[in-house]
Amino acid sequence: METNIHPESIPDYMESGELRTLQLQRLKATVQRCYDNVALFRQRMDERGLKPADVRSLADVAKLPFTQKTDLRDTYPYGLFAVPMKEVVRLHASSGTTGKPIVVGYTRDDLEVWSSVMLRSFVATGMHAGDVLQNAYGYGLFTGGLGAHYGAERLGATVIPISGGNTERQILVMKDFGVTAICCTPSYFIHLIEKVNAGGISFKELGVKVGVFGAEPWTEAMRAYIQRESGIKAFDIYGLTEIIGPGVGIECCEQAGLHIFEDHFLIEIVDPETGEVLPDGQEGELIITTLTKQAFPMIRYRTHDITSIIPERCACGRTIRRISRIRSRSDDMMIIRGVNVFPSQIEAALLSVEEAVPHYQILLTRKGGLDQIEVQVEVTKEMFGDRISELESIQLRLAQAIDHITGLRVPVRLVEPHTIARSEGKAKRVIDNRNQ
Ligand code: ADP
Ligand code: ZN
């Protein structure tokens, strides 16, 4: 257990009963505020004959209607805001993949809370004042950059607001500015490792010790790869624009699940099909209700992210509960010959084969009404010079690994080094050509 607790991280260690009492009090206030100020929430509750006073226990949250991403689009831009615009001091937006963007707002207090959960996130990774953070999350409407920025400043770290992209400059800064910690997407970090190593020095010679990676799904196998190749300790951070941005949850030094800042976010796991609440430990869709947000409160938001609640206490001493690494978004599930497959399963399979490098892409096509899948994996320059029989053997082992994890025989195609696009933000792992 950590002995020197940062004053702002004290809620991480709150006695459970006390935490639940605080959650209930905040939940009641949130529901009341939503009922009073947001037409959609009031209408949905009225349709069910519900009044804010019907929320008497934390379990009563299950009576409340869900909120979907489409509700944000339908009320675009400000329909779900619960305060007058003059109290909104910041807007962010998420591009989403289709249609209109979604817009979220923050009051001054909301920004304080956000900085504070980000500070607590950094503290959980062992970062402290004096660390030099290269913040390579995108700045702008995307929440990643500014979210990490204010949290790290509040911690007293030195923030380098480099934003995403411009890999040459990232490397120069990393070398010259005494960087000890970095934030970006895991896929971009892999690209950075590759570029540094290609420049003739090993990443391990740099002073970077901690990486805080999120905004997209990644696997334990990817963590192992990153830590082995870069010598840093890699932490998983989770968040989403609709709830606050990054800082909903983070791993601690135990690296065994992500602690959720439960004093600000109430979590449930439901069956994604039926919406039924599932018991702790069971995998399902994560539902989040904000407990303190003023400008953009959210009731039972369907994240579409698949995970489970880990009820056991963490060895680090924090009492706030953990969720397991997000396996995937339910929307990313592919149904191939009747079998459900997630990109994360393909990633885990590929990385279980020693020679594989983590640059891969999943190509979906449709032939005669049937979905077809092909996995393209880059080989290294050295491997490319190898004999055909050796490449065939790697290809076979990759296909076997996928078969082992998914139960499917999937064609694997080895492609030349650097043919798969590198991402500066969120990686695009699945290329879906099924409707072409
Ligand atoms: P967008 O919807 O435009 O991608 P967001 O940045 O708000 O905008 O995306 C949030 C989503 O990103 C989450 O719902 C989740 O699917 C994914 N995500 C964020 N952090 C992680 C993480 N650590 N592991 C897996 N997925 C993550
Ligand atoms: Zn912990």
Short mmCIF file of C-alpha atoms and ligand atoms in Angstrom, two decimals:
data_model
loop_
_atom_site.label_atom_id
_atom_site.label_comp_id
_atom_site.label_asym_id
_atom_site.label_seq_id
_atom_site.Cartn_x
_atom_site.Cartn_y
_atom_site.Cartn_z
CA MET A 1 0.00 0.00 0.00
CA GLU A 2 1.21 3.48 -0.81
CA THR A 3 2.08 5.40 2.32
CA ASN A 4 2.38 8.97 1.09
CA ILE A 5 -1.09 9.63 -0.24
CA HIS A 6 -1.47 12.74 -2.37
CA PRO A 7 -4.15 14.93 -0.69
CA GLU A 8 -6.33 14.90 -3.82
CA SER A 9 -6.14 11.11 -4.01
CA ILE A 10 -7.65 10.61 -0.54
CA PRO A 11 -11.09 9.71 -2.03
CA ASP A 12 -9.36 6.73 -3.72
CA TYR A 13 -9.03 5.23 -0.24
CA MET A 14 -12.41 6.18 1.20
CA GLU A 15 -14.12 3.63 3.40
CA SER A 16 -16.64 1.76 1.20
CA GLY A 17 -19.73 2.58 3.23
CA GLU A 18 -18.82 6.23 3.25
CA LEU A 19 -18.23 6.14 -0.51
CA ARG A 20 -21.63 4.54 -1.19
CA THR A 21 -23.33 7.17 1.01
CA LEU A 22 -21.59 9.94 -0.91
CA GLN A 23 -22.54 8.32 -4.23
CA LEU A 24 -26.20 8.09 -3.24
CA GLN A 25 -26.32 11.69 -2.11
CA ARG A 26 -24.72 12.81 -5.38
CA LEU A 27 -26.89 10.53 -7.48
CA LYS A 28 -30.04 12.01 -5.97
CA ALA A 29 -28.80 15.53 -6.65
CA THR A 30 -27.87 14.64 -10.24
CA VAL A 31 -31.24 13.07 -10.99
CA GLN A 32 -33.03 16.08 -9.52
CA ARG A 33 -30.90 18.46 -11.58
CA CYS A 34 -31.48 16.49 -14.75
CA TYR A 35 -35.22 16.32 -14.11
CA ASP A 36 -35.40 20.05 -13.48
CA ASN A 37 -33.17 21.22 -16.34
CA VAL A 38 -33.03 18.70 -19.19
CA ALA A 39 -36.23 18.18 -21.16
CA LEU A 40 -35.23 14.76 -22.50
CA PHE A 41 -34.45 13.31 -19.06
CA ARG A 42 -37.68 14.72 -17.61
CA GLN A 43 -39.76 13.37 -20.47
CA ARG A 44 -38.19 9.90 -20.22
CA MET A 45 -38.77 9.77 -16.46
CA ASP A 46 -42.33 11.01 -16.80
CA GLU A 47 -43.03 8.32 -19.38
CA ARG A 48 -42.06 5.75 -16.77
CA GLY A 49 -43.98 7.51 -14.01
CA LEU A 50 -40.71 8.20 -12.19
CA LYS A 51 -39.94 11.18 -9.97
CA PRO A 52 -36.48 12.07 -8.65
CA ALA A 53 -37.69 11.07 -5.16
CA ASP A 54 -38.05 7.48 -6.41
CA VAL A 55 -34.28 7.13 -6.28
CA ARG A 56 -33.81 6.04 -2.67
CA SER A 57 -30.90 3.64 -2.97
CA LEU A 58 -27.98 3.16 -5.35
CA ALA A 59 -29.71 0.10 -6.80
CA ASP A 60 -32.62 2.34 -7.79
CA VAL A 61 -30.42 3.74 -10.56
CA ALA A 62 -31.55 0.67 -12.53
CA LYS A 63 -35.07 2.15 -12.70
CA LEU A 64 -33.79 5.10 -14.69
CA PRO A 65 -33.83 5.12 -18.49
CA PHE A 66 -30.61 4.65 -20.44
CA THR A 67 -29.05 7.43 -22.47
CA GLN A 68 -27.64 6.56 -25.89
CA LYS A 69 -25.21 8.25 -28.20
CA THR A 70 -28.13 8.89 -30.57
CA ASP A 71 -29.74 11.02 -27.84
CA LEU A 72 -26.71 13.29 -28.00
CA ARG A 73 -27.00 13.54 -31.75
CA ASP A 74 -30.77 14.14 -31.64
CA THR A 75 -30.37 17.00 -29.17
CA TYR A 76 -27.33 18.47 -30.96
CA PRO A 77 -25.77 20.81 -30.08
CA TYR A 78 -26.87 21.92 -26.60
CA GLY A 79 -30.08 20.02 -25.88
CA LEU A 80 -28.70 18.00 -22.96
CA PHE A 81 -26.94 20.90 -21.22
CA ALA A 82 -28.25 21.39 -17.69
CA VAL A 83 -26.95 24.91 -17.07
CA PRO A 84 -27.36 28.20 -18.94
CA MET A 85 -24.67 28.78 -21.60
CA LYS A 86 -23.19 31.65 -19.61
CA GLU A 87 -21.98 29.09 -17.06
CA VAL A 88 -20.33 26.93 -19.71
CA VAL A 89 -16.66 27.84 -19.94
CA ARG A 90 -15.47 25.08 -22.31
CA LEU A 91 -16.82 22.95 -25.13
CA HIS A 92 -15.39 19.74 -26.52
CA ALA A 93 -16.63 17.50 -29.29
CA SER A 94 -16.09 13.99 -30.45
CA SER A 95 -16.13 13.32 -34.14
CA GLY A 96 -17.75 9.95 -33.81
CA THR A 97 -17.52 7.80 -36.87
CA THR A 98 -20.73 8.73 -38.64
CA GLY A 99 -22.99 11.72 -38.85
CA LYS A 100 -22.99 14.82 -36.72
CA PRO A 101 -20.42 15.31 -34.00
CA ILE A 102 -21.50 15.35 -30.38
CA VAL A 103 -20.86 18.41 -28.27
CA VAL A 104 -20.25 18.47 -24.53
CA GLY A 105 -19.83 21.39 -22.12
CA TYR A 106 -18.07 22.08 -18.85
CA THR A 107 -18.66 24.63 -16.10
CA ARG A 108 -15.68 25.95 -14.16
CA ASP A 109 -16.42 23.34 -11.45
CA ASP A 110 -16.57 20.58 -14.07
CA LEU A 111 -13.08 21.54 -15.24
CA GLU A 112 -11.86 21.41 -11.63
CA VAL A 113 -13.26 17.90 -11.26
CA TRP A 114 -11.73 16.83 -14.55
CA SER A 115 -8.29 18.14 -13.62
CA SER A 116 -8.60 16.45 -10.27
CA VAL A 117 -9.48 13.00 -11.67
CA MET A 118 -6.64 13.35 -14.17
CA LEU A 119 -4.27 14.30 -11.35
CA ARG A 120 -5.42 11.24 -9.40
CA SER A 121 -4.86 9.18 -12.55
CA PHE A 122 -1.26 10.33 -12.85
CA VAL A 123 -0.66 9.80 -9.13
CA ALA A 124 -1.90 6.21 -9.49
CA THR A 125 0.87 5.56 -12.03
CA GLY A 126 3.50 6.81 -9.60
CA MET A 127 3.99 10.14 -11.37
CA HIS A 128 4.67 13.20 -9.22
CA ALA A 129 5.61 16.86 -9.30
CA GLY A 130 8.91 17.09 -11.11
CA ASP A 131 8.02 14.60 -13.81
CA VAL A 132 8.36 15.94 -17.35
CA LEU A 133 5.31 14.87 -19.34
CA GLN A 134 5.27 14.78 -23.11
CA ASN A 135 1.58 15.13 -23.83
CA ALA A 136 1.16 13.66 -27.30
CA TYR A 137 -2.62 13.36 -27.12
CA GLY A 138 -4.27 15.61 -29.67
CA TYR A 139 -5.10 19.12 -28.44
CA GLY A 140 -8.26 20.76 -29.68
CA LEU A 141 -11.83 19.57 -29.65
CA PHE A 142 -10.66 16.04 -28.75
CA THR A 143 -10.66 15.73 -24.95
CA GLY A 144 -7.35 13.86 -24.66
CA GLY A 145 -4.89 16.74 -24.96
CA LEU A 146 -6.41 19.33 -22.66
CA GLY A 147 -7.67 16.73 -20.19
CA ALA A 148 -4.19 15.35 -19.59
CA HIS A 149 -2.69 18.83 -19.74
CA TYR A 150 -4.59 20.34 -16.83
CA GLY A 151 -4.32 17.22 -14.69
CA ALA A 152 -0.56 17.09 -15.09
CA GLU A 153 -0.13 20.81 -14.40
CA ARG A 154 -2.24 20.44 -11.30
CA LEU A 155 0.06 17.64 -10.19
CA GLY A 156 3.02 19.93 -10.64
CA ALA A 157 4.56 18.03 -13.52
CA THR A 158 6.24 19.95 -16.33
CA VAL A 159 3.90 19.62 -19.29
CA ILE A 160 5.13 19.67 -22.86
CA PRO A 161 1.97 20.37 -24.90
CA ILE A 162 3.33 18.83 -28.08
CA SER A 163 -0.02 17.32 -29.19
CA GLY A 164 -0.17 14.43 -31.67
CA GLY A 165 1.81 13.92 -34.83
CA ASN A 166 5.13 15.25 -36.14
CA THR A 167 7.04 12.19 -35.06
CA GLU A 168 10.49 13.63 -35.79
CA ARG A 169 9.86 16.49 -33.41
CA GLN A 170 8.39 14.15 -30.79
CA ILE A 171 11.61 12.20 -30.81
CA LEU A 172 13.80 15.28 -30.64
CA VAL A 173 11.82 16.57 -27.65
CA MET A 174 11.90 13.20 -25.96
CA LYS A 175 15.67 13.12 -26.26
CA ASP A 176 16.45 16.74 -25.39
CA PHE A 177 13.85 17.83 -22.85
CA GLY A 178 14.43 15.22 -20.16
CA VAL A 179 11.05 13.59 -20.70
CA THR A 180 10.14 11.09 -17.96
CA ALA A 181 6.52 10.36 -18.88
CA ILE A 182 4.43 10.31 -22.03
CA CYS A 183 0.73 10.27 -22.91
CA CYS A 184 -0.63 9.13 -26.27
CA THR A 185 -2.58 6.31 -27.87
CA PRO A 186 -0.87 2.93 -27.54
CA SER A 187 -0.77 2.59 -31.33
CA TYR A 188 1.07 5.91 -31.70
CA PHE A 189 3.54 4.90 -29.01
CA ILE A 190 4.41 1.77 -30.94
CA HIS A 191 5.10 3.97 -33.92
CA LEU A 192 7.37 6.16 -31.74
CA ILE A 193 9.32 3.15 -30.48
CA GLU A 194 9.82 1.98 -34.04
CA LYS A 195 11.03 5.40 -35.21
CA VAL A 196 13.40 5.88 -32.28
CA ASN A 197 14.92 2.47 -32.78
CA ALA A 198 15.25 3.07 -36.52
CA GLY A 199 17.25 6.22 -35.74
CA GLY A 200 20.07 4.14 -34.32
CA ILE A 201 19.47 4.49 -30.58
CA SER A 202 17.45 2.21 -28.38
CA PHE A 203 14.31 3.64 -26.79
CA LYS A 204 15.57 2.22 -23.53
CA GLU A 205 18.41 4.75 -23.49
CA LEU A 206 15.91 7.59 -23.22
CA GLY A 207 14.77 8.74 -19.80
CA VAL A 208 11.07 7.89 -20.27
CA LYS A 209 9.80 5.74 -17.39
CA VAL A 210 6.01 5.94 -17.56
CA GLY A 211 3.51 5.81 -20.42
CA VAL A 212 -0.17 6.60 -19.96
CA PHE A 213 -2.01 5.07 -22.90
CA GLY A 214 -5.69 5.07 -23.81
CA ALA A 215 -8.44 6.32 -26.10
CA GLU A 216 -8.50 3.00 -27.97
CA PRO A 217 -8.57 -0.68 -27.07
CA TRP A 218 -5.25 -2.48 -26.59
CA THR A 219 -4.32 -5.82 -25.10
CA GLU A 220 -2.14 -7.31 -22.38
CA ALA A 221 -0.01 -8.73 -25.20
CA MET A 222 0.48 -5.21 -26.54
CA ARG A 223 1.48 -4.01 -23.06
CA ALA A 224 4.05 -6.78 -22.84
CA TYR A 225 5.42 -5.75 -26.24
CA ILE A 226 5.57 -2.05 -25.32
CA GLN A 227 7.26 -2.65 -21.98
CA ARG A 228 9.76 -5.06 -23.46
CA GLU A 229 10.67 -2.86 -26.42
CA SER A 230 10.76 0.51 -24.63
CA GLY A 231 11.69 -0.31 -21.05
CA ILE A 232 8.90 1.91 -19.69
CA LYS A 233 5.97 0.95 -17.47
CA ALA A 234 2.76 1.21 -19.52
CA PHE A 235 -0.56 2.16 -17.90
CA ASP A 236 -4.06 1.91 -19.32
CA ILE A 237 -6.29 4.98 -18.94
CA TYR A 238 -9.98 5.06 -19.81
CA GLY A 239 -12.48 7.76 -20.54
CA LEU A 240 -14.96 9.10 -23.03
CA THR A 241 -16.10 12.52 -24.16
CA GLU A 242 -19.73 11.94 -23.18
CA ILE A 243 -18.75 11.39 -19.54
CA ILE A 244 -15.83 13.81 -19.09
CA GLY A 245 -12.95 12.77 -21.36
CA PRO A 246 -9.90 10.85 -20.11
CA GLY A 247 -9.78 10.26 -16.35
CA VAL A 248 -12.84 8.08 -15.77
CA GLY A 249 -10.47 5.33 -14.69
CA ILE A 250 -6.82 4.30 -14.67
CA GLU A 251 -4.60 1.42 -13.65
CA CYS A 252 -2.47 1.72 -10.53
CA CYS A 253 1.05 0.31 -10.18
CA GLU A 254 -0.43 -3.19 -9.73
CA GLN A 255 -1.53 -3.01 -13.40
CA ALA A 256 -4.46 -5.25 -12.59
CA GLY A 257 -7.58 -3.48 -13.81
CA LEU A 258 -8.61 0.15 -13.99
CA HIS A 259 -9.72 1.96 -10.83
CA ILE A 260 -12.85 4.02 -11.52
CA PHE A 261 -13.15 7.36 -9.73
CA GLU A 262 -16.36 6.24 -8.13
CA ASP A 263 -16.92 9.44 -6.17
CA HIS A 264 -17.62 11.08 -9.56
CA PHE A 265 -18.82 8.19 -11.73
CA LEU A 266 -21.36 5.50 -10.86
CA ILE A 267 -20.77 2.30 -12.81
CA GLU A 268 -22.99 -0.64 -13.71
CA ILE A 269 -22.52 -3.59 -16.04
CA VAL A 270 -25.51 -4.68 -18.09
CA ASP A 271 -26.29 -7.37 -20.59
CA PRO A 272 -25.87 -5.50 -23.89
CA GLU A 273 -28.84 -7.34 -25.41
CA THR A 274 -31.43 -7.08 -22.63
CA GLY A 275 -30.14 -4.11 -20.61
CA GLU A 276 -30.44 -6.26 -17.46
CA VAL A 277 -27.95 -5.34 -14.69
CA LEU A 278 -25.34 -8.09 -14.27
CA PRO A 279 -23.61 -9.10 -11.04
CA ASP A 280 -20.03 -8.00 -10.31
CA GLY A 281 -17.45 -10.09 -12.10
CA GLN A 282 -19.64 -10.80 -15.11
CA GLU A 283 -18.70 -9.31 -18.45
CA GLY A 284 -21.09 -6.91 -20.17
CA GLU A 285 -21.57 -3.34 -21.28
CA LEU A 286 -20.34 -0.56 -19.03
CA ILE A 287 -23.01 1.99 -18.05
CA ILE A 288 -21.92 5.25 -16.45
CA THR A 289 -23.89 7.87 -14.54
CA THR A 290 -22.04 11.07 -13.68
CA LEU A 291 -22.34 12.10 -10.04
CA THR A 292 -20.94 15.64 -10.03
CA LYS A 293 -21.10 16.99 -13.58
CA GLN A 294 -22.97 20.31 -13.79
CA ALA A 295 -23.05 21.40 -17.43
CA PHE A 296 -23.44 17.99 -19.02
CA PRO A 297 -24.72 15.43 -16.51
CA MET A 298 -25.30 11.97 -17.87
CA ILE A 299 -27.70 9.34 -16.64
CA ARG A 300 -26.99 5.67 -17.38
CA TYR A 301 -24.92 6.31 -20.48
CA ARG A 302 -24.48 3.26 -22.68
CA THR A 303 -20.77 3.25 -23.44
CA HIS A 304 -20.88 0.13 -25.66
CA ASP A 305 -17.58 -0.75 -24.00
CA ILE A 306 -17.31 -4.36 -22.88
CA THR A 307 -15.73 -5.03 -19.48
CA SER A 308 -16.51 -6.38 -16.00
CA ILE A 309 -16.36 -5.01 -12.46
CA ILE A 310 -13.59 -6.51 -10.33
CA PRO A 311 -15.12 -6.63 -6.85
CA GLU A 312 -11.95 -7.66 -4.95
CA ARG A 313 -9.87 -5.05 -3.17
CA CYS A 314 -6.74 -4.01 -5.01
CA ALA A 315 -3.36 -4.67 -3.42
CA CYS A 316 -2.51 -0.96 -3.78
CA GLY A 317 -4.97 -0.13 -0.98
CA ARG A 318 -7.38 1.92 -3.05
CA THR A 319 -10.99 1.15 -2.18
CA ILE A 320 -12.52 2.50 -5.37
CA ARG A 321 -13.41 -0.51 -7.51
CA ARG A 322 -11.74 -1.60 -10.71
CA ILE A 323 -12.98 -2.70 -14.10
CA SER A 324 -11.07 -5.12 -16.29
CA ARG A 325 -9.30 -3.80 -19.38
CA ILE A 326 -11.92 -2.79 -21.96
CA ARG A 327 -12.09 -5.79 -24.24
CA SER A 328 -13.64 -3.96 -27.14
CA ARG A 329 -16.52 -1.80 -28.13
CA SER A 330 -19.59 -3.95 -28.70
CA ASP A 331 -19.89 -2.14 -32.07
CA ASP A 332 -16.49 -3.55 -33.10
CA MET A 333 -17.67 -7.12 -32.82
CA MET A 334 -17.38 -8.97 -36.11
CA ILE A 335 -19.54 -11.98 -36.84
CA ILE A 336 -17.56 -14.31 -39.03
CA ARG A 337 -19.24 -17.56 -40.08
CA GLY A 338 -21.49 -17.20 -37.07
CA VAL A 339 -18.63 -16.72 -34.62
CA ASN A 340 -18.25 -13.48 -32.63
CA VAL A 341 -14.75 -12.07 -33.05
CA PHE A 342 -13.25 -8.95 -31.51
CA PRO A 343 -10.20 -7.16 -32.95
CA SER A 344 -8.55 -7.49 -29.53
CA GLN A 345 -8.62 -11.28 -29.89
CA ILE A 346 -6.80 -11.03 -33.20
CA GLU A 347 -4.22 -8.69 -31.63
CA ALA A 348 -3.62 -11.03 -28.70
CA ALA A 349 -3.23 -13.97 -31.08
CA LEU A 350 -0.78 -12.19 -33.39
CA LEU A 351 1.38 -10.96 -30.53
CA SER A 352 1.57 -14.44 -29.04
CA VAL A 353 3.76 -15.43 -31.99
CA GLU A 354 7.29 -14.34 -31.30
CA GLU A 355 8.36 -12.88 -34.62
CA ALA A 356 5.21 -10.83 -35.13
CA VAL A 357 5.36 -7.05 -35.01
CA PRO A 358 2.27 -5.22 -33.79
CA HIS A 359 1.35 -3.63 -37.11
CA TYR A 360 -1.73 -5.35 -38.38
CA GLN A 361 -5.02 -4.69 -40.04
CA ILE A 362 -8.23 -6.65 -40.35
CA LEU A 363 -9.89 -6.53 -43.74
CA LEU A 364 -13.60 -7.37 -44.02
CA THR A 365 -15.24 -8.07 -47.37
CA ARG A 366 -18.44 -9.75 -48.50
CA LYS A 367 -18.60 -12.52 -51.03
CA GLY A 368 -21.84 -14.19 -52.04
CA GLY A 369 -23.60 -12.69 -49.02
CA LEU A 370 -21.01 -14.10 -46.61
CA ASP A 371 -18.62 -12.01 -44.54
CA GLN A 372 -14.98 -12.72 -45.29
CA ILE A 373 -12.07 -11.75 -43.13
CA GLU A 374 -8.37 -11.43 -43.84
CA VAL A 375 -5.68 -10.43 -41.39
CA GLN A 376 -2.72 -8.54 -42.78
CA VAL A 377 0.43 -8.54 -40.69
CA GLU A 378 3.64 -6.69 -41.37
CA VAL A 379 6.89 -8.54 -41.20
CA THR A 380 10.18 -6.93 -40.27
CA LYS A 381 12.85 -6.05 -42.79
CA GLU A 382 15.02 -8.91 -41.59
CA MET A 383 12.19 -11.40 -41.95
CA PHE A 384 11.38 -10.16 -45.40
CA GLY A 385 14.77 -11.27 -46.55
CA ASP A 386 14.17 -14.72 -45.12
CA ARG A 387 13.51 -17.81 -47.14
CA ILE A 388 9.95 -18.36 -48.37
CA SER A 389 9.62 -21.47 -46.25
CA GLU A 390 10.34 -19.45 -43.12
CA LEU A 391 7.75 -16.85 -44.00
CA GLU A 392 5.27 -19.64 -44.64
CA SER A 393 6.01 -21.07 -41.25
CA ILE A 394 5.36 -17.71 -39.56
CA GLN A 395 2.16 -17.32 -41.53
CA LEU A 396 1.01 -20.74 -40.43
CA ARG A 397 1.81 -20.05 -36.79
CA LEU A 398 -0.10 -16.75 -36.90
CA ALA A 399 -3.13 -18.47 -38.40
CA GLN A 400 -2.91 -21.21 -35.78
CA ALA A 401 -2.73 -18.66 -32.99
CA ILE A 402 -5.89 -16.95 -34.29
CA ASP A 403 -7.60 -20.31 -34.61
CA HIS A 404 -6.59 -21.15 -31.05
CA ILE A 405 -8.14 -17.96 -29.62
CA THR A 406 -11.19 -17.48 -31.86
CA GLY A 407 -11.86 -20.99 -33.13
CA LEU A 408 -11.73 -19.69 -36.68
CA ARG A 409 -9.44 -20.42 -39.58
CA VAL A 410 -8.63 -16.96 -40.82
CA PRO A 411 -6.38 -16.27 -43.81
CA VAL A 412 -3.28 -14.35 -42.78
CA ARG A 413 -1.35 -12.32 -45.33
CA LEU A 414 2.16 -11.15 -44.60
CA VAL A 415 2.82 -7.71 -46.00
CA GLU A 416 6.01 -5.73 -46.51
CA PRO A 417 7.43 -3.54 -43.75
CA HIS A 418 5.73 -0.12 -43.44
CA THR A 419 2.80 -0.89 -45.71
CA ILE A 420 0.18 -0.59 -42.97
CA ALA A 421 -0.67 3.04 -42.14
CA ARG A 422 0.71 4.32 -38.82
CA SER A 423 -1.71 6.27 -36.67
CA GLU A 424 -1.08 9.52 -34.84
CA GLY A 425 -4.27 9.16 -32.82
CA LYS A 426 -6.69 6.29 -32.71
CA ALA A 427 -5.62 3.39 -34.91
CA LYS A 428 -7.96 2.05 -37.54
CA ARG A 429 -7.61 -1.70 -37.14
CA VAL A 430 -10.60 -2.83 -39.14
CA ILE A 431 -11.08 -1.90 -42.79
CA ASP A 432 -14.65 -2.71 -43.62
CA ASN A 433 -15.25 -3.10 -47.36
CA ARG A 434 -18.37 -5.21 -46.94
CA ASN A 435 -20.69 -2.66 -48.51
CA GLN A 436 -18.60 -1.84 -51.53
P1 ADP B 1 -14.76 9.03 -30.19
O1 ADP B 1 -16.14 8.52 -29.88
O2 ADP B 1 -14.73 10.11 -31.25
O3 ADP B 1 -13.77 7.95 -30.43
P2 ADP B 1 -13.79 9.43 -27.46
O4 ADP B 1 -12.40 9.87 -27.38
O5 ADP B 1 -14.72 10.01 -26.49
O6 ADP B 1 -14.31 9.81 -28.88
O7 ADP B 1 -13.82 7.87 -27.40
C1 ADP B 1 -14.13 7.18 -26.24
C2 ADP B 1 -14.07 5.72 -26.51
O8 ADP B 1 -12.72 5.32 -26.75
C3 ADP B 1 -14.52 4.86 -25.37
O9 ADP B 1 -15.91 4.71 -25.30
C4 ADP B 1 -13.82 3.56 -25.67
O10 ADP B 1 -14.53 2.81 -26.65
C5 ADP B 1 -12.51 4.00 -26.27
N1 ADP B 1 -11.48 3.99 -25.22
C6 ADP B 1 -11.02 5.03 -24.51
N2 ADP B 1 -10.05 4.63 -23.66
C7 ADP B 1 -9.91 3.29 -23.82
C8 ADP B 1 -9.07 2.29 -23.25
N3 ADP B 1 -8.18 2.57 -22.31
N4 ADP B 1 -9.24 1.02 -23.66
C9 ADP B 1 -10.15 0.72 -24.61
N5 ADP B 1 -10.94 1.61 -25.21
C10 ADP B 1 -10.83 2.89 -24.83
ZN ZN B 2 -4.86 -0.52 -7.29
#
